[in-house]
Short mmCIF file of C-alpha atoms and ligand atoms in Angstrom, two decimals:
data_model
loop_
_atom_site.label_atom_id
_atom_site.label_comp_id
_atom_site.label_asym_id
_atom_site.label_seq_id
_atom_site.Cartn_x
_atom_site.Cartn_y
_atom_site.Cartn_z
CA UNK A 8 150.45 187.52 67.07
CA UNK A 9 148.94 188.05 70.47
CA UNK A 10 147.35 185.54 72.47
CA UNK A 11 143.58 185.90 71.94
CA UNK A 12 141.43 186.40 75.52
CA UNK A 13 139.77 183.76 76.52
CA UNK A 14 136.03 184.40 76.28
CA UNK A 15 133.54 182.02 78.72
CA UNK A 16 131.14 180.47 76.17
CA UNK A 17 127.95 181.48 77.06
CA UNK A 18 124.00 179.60 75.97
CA UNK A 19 121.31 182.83 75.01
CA UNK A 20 117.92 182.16 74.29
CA UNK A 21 117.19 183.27 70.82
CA UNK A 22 114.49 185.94 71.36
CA UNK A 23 113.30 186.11 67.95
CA UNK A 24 110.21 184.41 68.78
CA UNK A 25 108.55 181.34 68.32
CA UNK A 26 108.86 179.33 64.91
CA UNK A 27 106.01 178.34 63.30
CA UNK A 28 105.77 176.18 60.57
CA UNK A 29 107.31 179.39 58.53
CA UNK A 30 109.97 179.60 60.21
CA UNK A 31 110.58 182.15 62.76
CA UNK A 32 108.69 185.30 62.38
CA UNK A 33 111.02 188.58 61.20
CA UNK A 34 108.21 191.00 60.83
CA UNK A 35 107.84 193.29 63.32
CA UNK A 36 104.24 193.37 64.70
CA UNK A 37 102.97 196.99 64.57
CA UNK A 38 99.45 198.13 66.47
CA UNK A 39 98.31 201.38 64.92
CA UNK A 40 94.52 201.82 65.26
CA UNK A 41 92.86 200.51 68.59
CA UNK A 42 89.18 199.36 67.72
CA UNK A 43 89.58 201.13 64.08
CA UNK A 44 90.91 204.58 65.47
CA UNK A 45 94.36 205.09 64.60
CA UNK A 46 96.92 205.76 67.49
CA UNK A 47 98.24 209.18 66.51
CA UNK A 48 94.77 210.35 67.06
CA UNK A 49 94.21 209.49 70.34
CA UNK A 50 97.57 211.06 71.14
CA UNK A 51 96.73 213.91 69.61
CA UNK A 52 93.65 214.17 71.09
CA UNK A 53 93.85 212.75 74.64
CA UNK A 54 97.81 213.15 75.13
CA UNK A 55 100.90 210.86 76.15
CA UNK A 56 101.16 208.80 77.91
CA UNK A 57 97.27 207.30 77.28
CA UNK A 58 95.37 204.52 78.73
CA UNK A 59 92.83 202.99 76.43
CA UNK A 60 90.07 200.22 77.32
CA UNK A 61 88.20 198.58 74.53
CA UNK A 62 84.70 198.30 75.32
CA UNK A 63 84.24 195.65 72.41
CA UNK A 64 87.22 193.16 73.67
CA UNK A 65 85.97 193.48 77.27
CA UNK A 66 82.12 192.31 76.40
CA UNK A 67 83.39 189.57 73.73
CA UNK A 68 86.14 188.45 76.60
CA UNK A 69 83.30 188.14 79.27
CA UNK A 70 80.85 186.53 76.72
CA UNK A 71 83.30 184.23 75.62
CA UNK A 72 83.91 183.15 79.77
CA UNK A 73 80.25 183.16 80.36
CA UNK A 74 79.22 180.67 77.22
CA UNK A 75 82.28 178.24 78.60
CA UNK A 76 81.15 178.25 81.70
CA UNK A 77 76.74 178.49 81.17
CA UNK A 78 77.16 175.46 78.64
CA UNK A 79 79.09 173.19 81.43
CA UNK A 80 77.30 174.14 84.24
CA UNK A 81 73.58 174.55 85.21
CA UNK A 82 73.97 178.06 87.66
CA UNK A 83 77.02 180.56 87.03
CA UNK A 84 77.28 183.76 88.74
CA UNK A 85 80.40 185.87 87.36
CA UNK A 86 81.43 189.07 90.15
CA UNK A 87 83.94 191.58 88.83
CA UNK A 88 86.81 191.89 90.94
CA UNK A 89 87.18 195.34 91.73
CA UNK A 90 90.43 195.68 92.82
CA UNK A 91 91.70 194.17 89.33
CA UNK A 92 89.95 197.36 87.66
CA UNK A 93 87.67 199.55 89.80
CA UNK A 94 87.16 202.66 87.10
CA UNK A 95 83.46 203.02 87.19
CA UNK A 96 83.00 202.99 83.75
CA UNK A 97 84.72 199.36 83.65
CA UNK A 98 83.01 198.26 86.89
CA UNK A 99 79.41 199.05 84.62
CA UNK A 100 80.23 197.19 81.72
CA UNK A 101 80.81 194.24 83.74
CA UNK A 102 77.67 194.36 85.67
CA UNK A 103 75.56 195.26 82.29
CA UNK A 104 77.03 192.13 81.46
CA UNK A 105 75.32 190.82 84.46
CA UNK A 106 78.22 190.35 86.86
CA UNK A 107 77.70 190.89 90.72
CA UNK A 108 80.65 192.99 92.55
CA UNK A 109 83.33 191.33 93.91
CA UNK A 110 84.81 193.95 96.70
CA UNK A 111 87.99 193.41 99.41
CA UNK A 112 87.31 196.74 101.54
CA UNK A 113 84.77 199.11 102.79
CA UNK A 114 85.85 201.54 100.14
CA UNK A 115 85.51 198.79 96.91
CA UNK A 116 81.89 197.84 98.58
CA UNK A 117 80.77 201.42 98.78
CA UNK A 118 81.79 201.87 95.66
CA UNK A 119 79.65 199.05 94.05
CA UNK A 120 76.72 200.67 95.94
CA UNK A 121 77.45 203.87 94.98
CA UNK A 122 77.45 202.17 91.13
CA UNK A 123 73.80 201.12 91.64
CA UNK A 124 74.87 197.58 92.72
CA UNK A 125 72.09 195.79 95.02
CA UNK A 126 73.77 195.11 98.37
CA UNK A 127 72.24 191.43 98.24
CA UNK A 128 74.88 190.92 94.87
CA UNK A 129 77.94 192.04 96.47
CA UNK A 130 80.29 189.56 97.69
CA UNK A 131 82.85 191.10 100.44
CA UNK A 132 85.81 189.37 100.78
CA UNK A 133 89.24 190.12 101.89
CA UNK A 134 90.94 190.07 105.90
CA UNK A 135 90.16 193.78 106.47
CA UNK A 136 86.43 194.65 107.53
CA UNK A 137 86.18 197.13 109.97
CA UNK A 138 82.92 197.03 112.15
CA UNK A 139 81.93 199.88 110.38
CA UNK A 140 81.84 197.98 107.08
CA UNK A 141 80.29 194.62 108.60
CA UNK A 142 77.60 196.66 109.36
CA UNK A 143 77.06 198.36 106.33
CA UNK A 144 77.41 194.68 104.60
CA UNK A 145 74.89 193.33 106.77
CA UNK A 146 72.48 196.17 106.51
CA UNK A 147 72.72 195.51 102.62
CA UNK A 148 72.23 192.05 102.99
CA UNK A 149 75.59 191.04 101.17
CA UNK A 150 77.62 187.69 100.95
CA UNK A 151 80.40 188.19 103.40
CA UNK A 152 83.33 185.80 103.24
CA UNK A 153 85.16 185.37 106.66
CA UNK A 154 88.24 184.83 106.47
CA UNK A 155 89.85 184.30 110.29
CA UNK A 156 87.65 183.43 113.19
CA UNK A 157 88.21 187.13 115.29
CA UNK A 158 86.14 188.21 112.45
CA UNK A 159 83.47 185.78 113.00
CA UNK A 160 83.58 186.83 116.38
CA UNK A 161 83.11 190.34 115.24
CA UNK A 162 80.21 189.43 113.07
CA UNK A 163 78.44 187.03 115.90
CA UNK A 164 78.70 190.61 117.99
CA UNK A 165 77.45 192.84 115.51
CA UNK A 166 74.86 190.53 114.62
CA UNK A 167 73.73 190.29 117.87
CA UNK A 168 73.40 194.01 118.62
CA UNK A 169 71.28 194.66 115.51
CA UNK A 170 69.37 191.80 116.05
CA UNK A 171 69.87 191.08 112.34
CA UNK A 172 70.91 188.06 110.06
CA UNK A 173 74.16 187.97 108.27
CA UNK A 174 74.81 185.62 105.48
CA UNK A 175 78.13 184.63 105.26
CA UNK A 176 80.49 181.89 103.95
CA UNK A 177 83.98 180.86 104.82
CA UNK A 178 86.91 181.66 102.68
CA UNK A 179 88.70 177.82 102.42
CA UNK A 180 92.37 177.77 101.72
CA UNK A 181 93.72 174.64 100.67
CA UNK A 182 96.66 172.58 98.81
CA UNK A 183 95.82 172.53 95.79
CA UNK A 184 99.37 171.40 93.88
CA UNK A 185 99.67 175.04 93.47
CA UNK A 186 103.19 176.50 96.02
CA UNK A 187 103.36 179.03 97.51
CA UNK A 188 100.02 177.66 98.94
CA UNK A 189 98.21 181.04 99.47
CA UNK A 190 97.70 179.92 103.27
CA UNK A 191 97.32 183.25 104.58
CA UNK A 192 93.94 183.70 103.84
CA UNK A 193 90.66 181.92 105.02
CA UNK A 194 90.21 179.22 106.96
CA UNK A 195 92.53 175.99 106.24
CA UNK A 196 90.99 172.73 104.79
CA UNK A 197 93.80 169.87 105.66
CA UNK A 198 93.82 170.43 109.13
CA UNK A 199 90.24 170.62 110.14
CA UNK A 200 90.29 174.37 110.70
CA UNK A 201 87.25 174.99 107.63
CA UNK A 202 85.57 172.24 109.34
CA UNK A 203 85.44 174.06 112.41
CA UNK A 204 84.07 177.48 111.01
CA UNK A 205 81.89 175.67 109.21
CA UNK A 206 80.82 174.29 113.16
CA UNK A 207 81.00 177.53 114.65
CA UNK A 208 78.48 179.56 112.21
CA UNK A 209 76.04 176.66 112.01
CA UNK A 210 75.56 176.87 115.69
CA UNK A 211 75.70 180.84 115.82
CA UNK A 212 71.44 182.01 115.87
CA UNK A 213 72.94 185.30 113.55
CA UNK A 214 74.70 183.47 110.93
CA UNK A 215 73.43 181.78 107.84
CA UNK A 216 75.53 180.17 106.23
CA UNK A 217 75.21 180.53 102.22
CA UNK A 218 77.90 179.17 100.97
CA UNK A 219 82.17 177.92 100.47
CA UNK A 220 84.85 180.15 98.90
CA UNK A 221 88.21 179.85 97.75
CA UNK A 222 90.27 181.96 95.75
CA UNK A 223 93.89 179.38 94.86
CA UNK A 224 96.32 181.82 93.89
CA UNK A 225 96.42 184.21 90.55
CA UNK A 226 97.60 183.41 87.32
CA UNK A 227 97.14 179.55 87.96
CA UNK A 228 98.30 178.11 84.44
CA UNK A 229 97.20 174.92 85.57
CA UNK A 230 93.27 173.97 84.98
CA UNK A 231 93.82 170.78 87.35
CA UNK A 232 94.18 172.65 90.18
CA UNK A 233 90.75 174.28 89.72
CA UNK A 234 89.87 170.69 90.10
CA UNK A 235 91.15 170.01 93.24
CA UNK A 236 89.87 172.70 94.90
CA UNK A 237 86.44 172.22 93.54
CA UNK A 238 86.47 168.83 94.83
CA UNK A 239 87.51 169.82 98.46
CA UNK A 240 84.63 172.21 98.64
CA UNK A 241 82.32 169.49 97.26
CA UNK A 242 82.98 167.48 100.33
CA UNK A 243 83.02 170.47 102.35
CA UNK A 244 79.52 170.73 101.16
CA UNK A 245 78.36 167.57 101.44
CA UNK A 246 79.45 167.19 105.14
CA UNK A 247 77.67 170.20 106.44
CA UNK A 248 74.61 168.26 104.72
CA UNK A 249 74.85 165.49 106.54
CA UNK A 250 75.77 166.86 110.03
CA UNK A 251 72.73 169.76 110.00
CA UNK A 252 70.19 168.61 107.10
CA UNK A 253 71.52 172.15 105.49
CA UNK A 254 72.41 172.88 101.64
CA UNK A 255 74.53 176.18 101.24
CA UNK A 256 73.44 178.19 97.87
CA UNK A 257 77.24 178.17 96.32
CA UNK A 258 80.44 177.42 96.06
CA UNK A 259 82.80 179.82 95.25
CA UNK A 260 85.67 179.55 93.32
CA UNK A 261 87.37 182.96 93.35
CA UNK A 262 89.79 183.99 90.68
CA UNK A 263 93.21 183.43 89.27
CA UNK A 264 92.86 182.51 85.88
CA UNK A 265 95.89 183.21 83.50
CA UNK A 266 96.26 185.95 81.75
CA UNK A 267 98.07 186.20 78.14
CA UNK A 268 100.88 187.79 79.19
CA UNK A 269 104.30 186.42 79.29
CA UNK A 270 105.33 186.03 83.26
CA UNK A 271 109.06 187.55 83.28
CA UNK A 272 111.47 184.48 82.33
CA UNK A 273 109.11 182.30 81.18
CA UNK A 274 110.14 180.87 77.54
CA UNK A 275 106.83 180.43 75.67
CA UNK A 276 104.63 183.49 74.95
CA UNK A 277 101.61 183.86 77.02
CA UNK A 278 99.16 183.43 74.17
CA UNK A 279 100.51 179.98 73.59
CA UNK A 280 100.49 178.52 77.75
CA UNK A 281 97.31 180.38 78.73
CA UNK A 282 94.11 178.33 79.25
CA UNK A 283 91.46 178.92 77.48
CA UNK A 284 88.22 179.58 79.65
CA UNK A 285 87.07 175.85 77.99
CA UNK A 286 89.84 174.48 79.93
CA UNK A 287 89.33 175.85 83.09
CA UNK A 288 85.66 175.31 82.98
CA UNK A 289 85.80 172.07 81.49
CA UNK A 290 87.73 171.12 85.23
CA UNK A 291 85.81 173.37 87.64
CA UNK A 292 82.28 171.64 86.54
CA UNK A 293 83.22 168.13 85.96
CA UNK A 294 84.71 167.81 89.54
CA UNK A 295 81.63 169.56 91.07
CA UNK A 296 78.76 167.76 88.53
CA UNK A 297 81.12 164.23 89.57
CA UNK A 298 81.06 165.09 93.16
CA UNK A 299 78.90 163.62 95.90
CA UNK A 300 76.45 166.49 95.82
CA UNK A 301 73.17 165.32 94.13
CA UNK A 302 71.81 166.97 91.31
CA UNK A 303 68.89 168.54 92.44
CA UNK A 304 71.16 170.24 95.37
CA UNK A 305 74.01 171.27 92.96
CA UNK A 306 75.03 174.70 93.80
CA UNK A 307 75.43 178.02 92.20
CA UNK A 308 78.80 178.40 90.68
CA UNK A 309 80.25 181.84 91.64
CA UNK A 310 83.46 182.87 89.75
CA UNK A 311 85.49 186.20 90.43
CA UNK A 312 88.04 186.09 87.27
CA UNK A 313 89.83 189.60 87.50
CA UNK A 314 92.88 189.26 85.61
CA UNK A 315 91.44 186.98 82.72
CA UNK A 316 88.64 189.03 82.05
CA UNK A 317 90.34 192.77 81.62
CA UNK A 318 93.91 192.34 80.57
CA UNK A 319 93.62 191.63 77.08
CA UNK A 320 91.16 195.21 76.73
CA UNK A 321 93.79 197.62 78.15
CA UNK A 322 96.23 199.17 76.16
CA UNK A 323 98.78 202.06 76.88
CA UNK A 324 99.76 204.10 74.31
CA UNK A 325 103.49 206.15 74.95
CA UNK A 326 105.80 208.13 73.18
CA UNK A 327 109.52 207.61 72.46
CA UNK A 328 110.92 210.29 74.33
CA UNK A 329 114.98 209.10 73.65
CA UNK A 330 117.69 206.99 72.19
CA UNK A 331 120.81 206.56 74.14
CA UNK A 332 123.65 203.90 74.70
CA UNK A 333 125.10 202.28 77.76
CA UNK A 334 128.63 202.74 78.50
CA UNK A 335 129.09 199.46 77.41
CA UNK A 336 127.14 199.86 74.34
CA UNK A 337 123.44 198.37 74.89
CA UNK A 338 120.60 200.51 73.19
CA UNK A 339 119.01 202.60 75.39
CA UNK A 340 115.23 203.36 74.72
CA UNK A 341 113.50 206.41 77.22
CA UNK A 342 109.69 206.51 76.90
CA UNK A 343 107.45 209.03 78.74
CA UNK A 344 104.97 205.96 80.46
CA UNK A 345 106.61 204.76 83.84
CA UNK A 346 106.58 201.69 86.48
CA UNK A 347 104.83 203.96 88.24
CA UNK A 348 101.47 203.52 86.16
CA UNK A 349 102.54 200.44 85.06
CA UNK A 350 102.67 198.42 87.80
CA UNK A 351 102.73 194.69 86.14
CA UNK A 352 105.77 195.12 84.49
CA UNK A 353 107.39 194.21 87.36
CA UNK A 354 105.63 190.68 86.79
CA UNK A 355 105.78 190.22 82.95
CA UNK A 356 107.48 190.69 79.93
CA UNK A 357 104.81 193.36 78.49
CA UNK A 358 104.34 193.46 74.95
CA UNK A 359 105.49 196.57 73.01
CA UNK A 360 105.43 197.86 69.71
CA UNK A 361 105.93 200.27 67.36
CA UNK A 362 102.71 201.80 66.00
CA UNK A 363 103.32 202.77 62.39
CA UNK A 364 106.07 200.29 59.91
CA UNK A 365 109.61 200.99 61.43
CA UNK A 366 112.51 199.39 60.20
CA UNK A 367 113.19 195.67 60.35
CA UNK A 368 116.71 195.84 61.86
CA UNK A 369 116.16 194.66 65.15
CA UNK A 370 118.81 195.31 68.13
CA UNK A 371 118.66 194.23 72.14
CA UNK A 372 117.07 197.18 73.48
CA UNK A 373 116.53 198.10 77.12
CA UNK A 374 113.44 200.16 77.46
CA UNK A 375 113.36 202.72 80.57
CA UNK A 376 110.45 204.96 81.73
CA UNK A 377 111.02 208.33 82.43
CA UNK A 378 111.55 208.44 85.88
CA UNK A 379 114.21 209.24 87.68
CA UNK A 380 114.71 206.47 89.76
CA UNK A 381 116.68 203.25 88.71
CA UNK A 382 114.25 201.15 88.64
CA UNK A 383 111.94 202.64 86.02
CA UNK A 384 113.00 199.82 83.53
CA UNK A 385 109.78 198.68 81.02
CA UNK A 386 111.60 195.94 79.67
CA UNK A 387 115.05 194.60 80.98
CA UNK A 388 116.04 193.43 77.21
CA UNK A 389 113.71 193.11 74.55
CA UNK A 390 114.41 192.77 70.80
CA UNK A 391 113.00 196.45 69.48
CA UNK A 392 113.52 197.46 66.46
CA UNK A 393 115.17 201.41 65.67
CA UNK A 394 112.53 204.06 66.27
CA UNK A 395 112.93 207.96 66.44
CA UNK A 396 112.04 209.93 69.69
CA UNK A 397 108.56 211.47 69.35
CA UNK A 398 107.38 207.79 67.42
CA UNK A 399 104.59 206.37 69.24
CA UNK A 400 104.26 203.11 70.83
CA UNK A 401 101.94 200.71 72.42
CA UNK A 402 102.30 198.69 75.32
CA UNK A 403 99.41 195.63 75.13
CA UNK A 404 97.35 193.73 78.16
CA UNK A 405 97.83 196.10 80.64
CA UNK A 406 94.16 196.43 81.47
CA UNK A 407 94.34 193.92 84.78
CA UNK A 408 95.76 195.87 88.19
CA UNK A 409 97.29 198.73 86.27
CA UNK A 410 94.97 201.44 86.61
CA UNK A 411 94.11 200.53 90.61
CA UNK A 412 98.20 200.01 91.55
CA UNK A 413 99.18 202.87 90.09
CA UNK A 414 100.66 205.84 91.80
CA UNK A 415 100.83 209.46 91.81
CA UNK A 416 104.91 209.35 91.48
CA UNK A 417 106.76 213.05 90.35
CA UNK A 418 104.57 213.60 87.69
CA UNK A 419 99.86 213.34 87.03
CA UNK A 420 98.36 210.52 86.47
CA UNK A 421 97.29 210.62 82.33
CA UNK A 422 93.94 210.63 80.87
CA UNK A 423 92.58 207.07 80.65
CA UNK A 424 90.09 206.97 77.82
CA UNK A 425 87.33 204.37 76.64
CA UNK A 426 86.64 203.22 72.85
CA UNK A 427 82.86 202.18 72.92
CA UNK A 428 80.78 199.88 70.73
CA UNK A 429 79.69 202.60 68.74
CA UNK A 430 82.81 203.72 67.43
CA UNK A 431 83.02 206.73 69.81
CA UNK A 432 85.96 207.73 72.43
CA UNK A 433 85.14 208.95 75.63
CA UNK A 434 87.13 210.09 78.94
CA UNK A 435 87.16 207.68 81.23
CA UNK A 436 89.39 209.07 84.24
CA UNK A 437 90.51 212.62 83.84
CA UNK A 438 94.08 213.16 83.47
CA UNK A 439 95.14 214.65 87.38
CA UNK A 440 96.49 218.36 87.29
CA UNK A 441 97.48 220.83 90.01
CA UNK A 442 93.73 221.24 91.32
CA UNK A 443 93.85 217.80 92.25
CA UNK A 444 96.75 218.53 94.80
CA UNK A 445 95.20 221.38 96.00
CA UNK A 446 91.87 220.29 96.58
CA UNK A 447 92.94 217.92 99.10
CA UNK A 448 96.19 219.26 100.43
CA UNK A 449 96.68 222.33 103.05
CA UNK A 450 99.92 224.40 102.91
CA UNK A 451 98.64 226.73 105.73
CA UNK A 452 100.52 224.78 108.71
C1 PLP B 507 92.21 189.54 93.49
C2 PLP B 507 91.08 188.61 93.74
C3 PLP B 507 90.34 188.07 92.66
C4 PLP B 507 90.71 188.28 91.22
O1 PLP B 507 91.87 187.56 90.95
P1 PLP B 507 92.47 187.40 89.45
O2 PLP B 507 93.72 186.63 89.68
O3 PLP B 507 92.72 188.77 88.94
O4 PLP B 507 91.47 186.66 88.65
C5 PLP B 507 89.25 187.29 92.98
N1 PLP B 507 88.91 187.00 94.26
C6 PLP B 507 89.63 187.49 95.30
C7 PLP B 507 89.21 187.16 96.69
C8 PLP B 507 90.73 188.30 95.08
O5 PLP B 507 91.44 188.75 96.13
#
């Protein structure tokens, strides 16, 4: 007999899922109707690949943030991040919900305006305002965030020449347990350099000073942190109280809470490590209610939760469009949505499934985009049971960064449609076609 090979033992992570106290699960979950309307209509109707938003899970995601944070604290302001998801149609269901805007350029702020948003609730954040777009900010009386001191500089200028009154705070970076410290942005609190802005715009005649923001990171899984940070701004607070008699209006405490998704090699499924809103709330108020602040001068709580608020309501539907095998064997999966429109894959293990029963047998698939470039990969390896090309799928929480990262790559952008509370489906973003191109290109050179 032949000497057998020797084969390396190797450890694999059983990717079954979760057990529960069944056992582990060996159905395969199936999503066919989005807010009651089944799947295969939509495709039918609005084409493949399809982005759908759920008007019902964003307004019970936001109500469910708003009552965690309104019963904890006495004054909470939500602003919708724009960049997270800046289709108008999303942007006004957020601020019907009675969130400000929440804008990083001089294109996100005029689009809040151009949205109906008053000027006076649009916070303007972000390292890149052109004097152009100070100006504009000033004239509508919004809350702009400085984040390095040339653009206080800028701002004491511009100020000066229209003889106007900004209000302003000071984006606060800080060490909050959470590395990579996101140090790149605002003014640091450990070495005194918040402290000084705070100085600098107390003494400017132009500037009022309205309030403190930070914004830690994104996808901070850890409610403590939220803590910290709160905590630093209290005293941040306090101290410009004592030194000029002067109460700011808020603090700020930016974004980054988790979403459900599953970050790429983490080993527990998103919906089991995310926070719940409680959670997070239950830190950001007790450090600021505990804080040296007194009650009667207790600021306004703003919050600008992108991610947390949006994911969960986005949904893209695709269609299989082949089967194939490596060379060495692996299943092969080709669908017709790409990396290009779907940017977060890059960041998490999205969930997909099949959208009618399929059969049980499940095999290590690799799922690919259609693209062709190498890196169109959906899912590295994912247990995926056999489906047929033309079967429809479902990718789930893609509604966060998806539909503002995405790219016009070899082929249009699709149709991204909305279900509404009423049962009804309307377009949302028109899918792109060749008058797109040639409405803004010239071939006459
Ligand atoms: C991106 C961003 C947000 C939203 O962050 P999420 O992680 O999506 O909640 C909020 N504030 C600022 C300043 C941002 O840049």
């Amino acid at each position: 007999m032949e000497k057998l090979k020797y084969d390396k033992p190797v450890i694999s992570r059983i990717t079954a899922g979760v057990p529960s106290k069944f056992g582990l699960p060996s159905k395969q979950k199936i999503i066919s109707e989005i807010d009651g309307i089944p799947v295969s209509r939509l495709i039918e109707e609005y084409g493949s690949p399809l982005f759908v938003f759920s008007e019902k899970t964003i307004r019970n995601t936001i109500a469910e943030a708003k009552q965690a944070f309104e019963t904890r604290y006495p004054k909470v302001q939500f602003a919708w991040s724009y960049k997270t998801n800046y289709l108008d149609a999303i942007c006004n269901i957020f601020h019907d919900e009675g969130a400000w805007a929440e804008v990083v350029s001089g294109f996100e702020f005029e689009k809040a305006l151009s949205l109906g948003v008053n000027g006076s609730q649009i916070i303007y954040n972000g390292p890149e305002k052109s004097e152009e777009d100070l100006e504009l900010a000033i004239n509508n009386d919004a809350y702009i965030h400085i984040d390095h001191f040339d653009e206080l500089y800028l701002l004491m200028k511009i100020t000066k020449k229209l003889n106007k009154k900004a209000r302003v705070a000071i984006r606060v970076n800080m060490d909050t347990g959470i590395y990579p410290m996101w140090d790149r942005f605002g003014f640091n609190y450990e070495n005194g350099e918040a402290w000084n802005a705070i100085n600098r715009i107390m003494l400017a005649g132009n500037l009022e000073l309205t309030g403190l923001h930070t914004h830690i990171g994104t996808y901070i899984m850890a409610p403590s942190a939220y803590a910290i940070a709160a905590t630093k701004m209290a005293n941040l607070f306090v101290a410009t109280n004592r030194k000029f008699n002067h109460w700011m209006k808020y603090i700020d405490l930016g974004g980054g809470f988790a979403s459900k998704n599953p970050l790429k090699g983490a080993y527990m499924p998103g919906s089991e490590t995310c926070p719940s809103f409680d959670e997070y709330a239950e830190h950001i108020s007790n450090a600021i209610i505990s804080s040296e602040i007194p009650h009667e001068n207790l600021p306004a709580l703003f919050l600008e939760t992108g991610r947390a608020l949006i994911d969960d309501a986005g949904y893209l539907l695709t269609t299989v469009l082949a089967n194939k095998r490596s060379s060495t064997g692996r299943r092969y999966l080709v669908i017709d949505a790409g990396v290009n429109i779907l940017f977060t894959s890059f960041w998490y293990n999205l969930g997909i499934f099949p959208s009618k029963p399929v059969s049980d047998y499940m095999e290590e698939t690799t799922i690919y985009g259609p693209l062709c470039m190498n890196i169109d990969v959906i899912r590295d390896v994912v247990n995926f049971p056999h489906v047929k090309s033309g079967d429809q799928l479902v990718i789930e929480r893609i509604g966060a960064y998806n539909v503002t990262q995405w790219m016009q790559f070899i082929t249009y952008r699709p149709n991204v449609i909305l279900t509404d509370t009423e049962g009804n489906i309307k377009i949302i973003r028109k899918k792109e076609s060749m008058e797109t191109f040639k409405n803004s290109e010239n071939k006459n050179i």
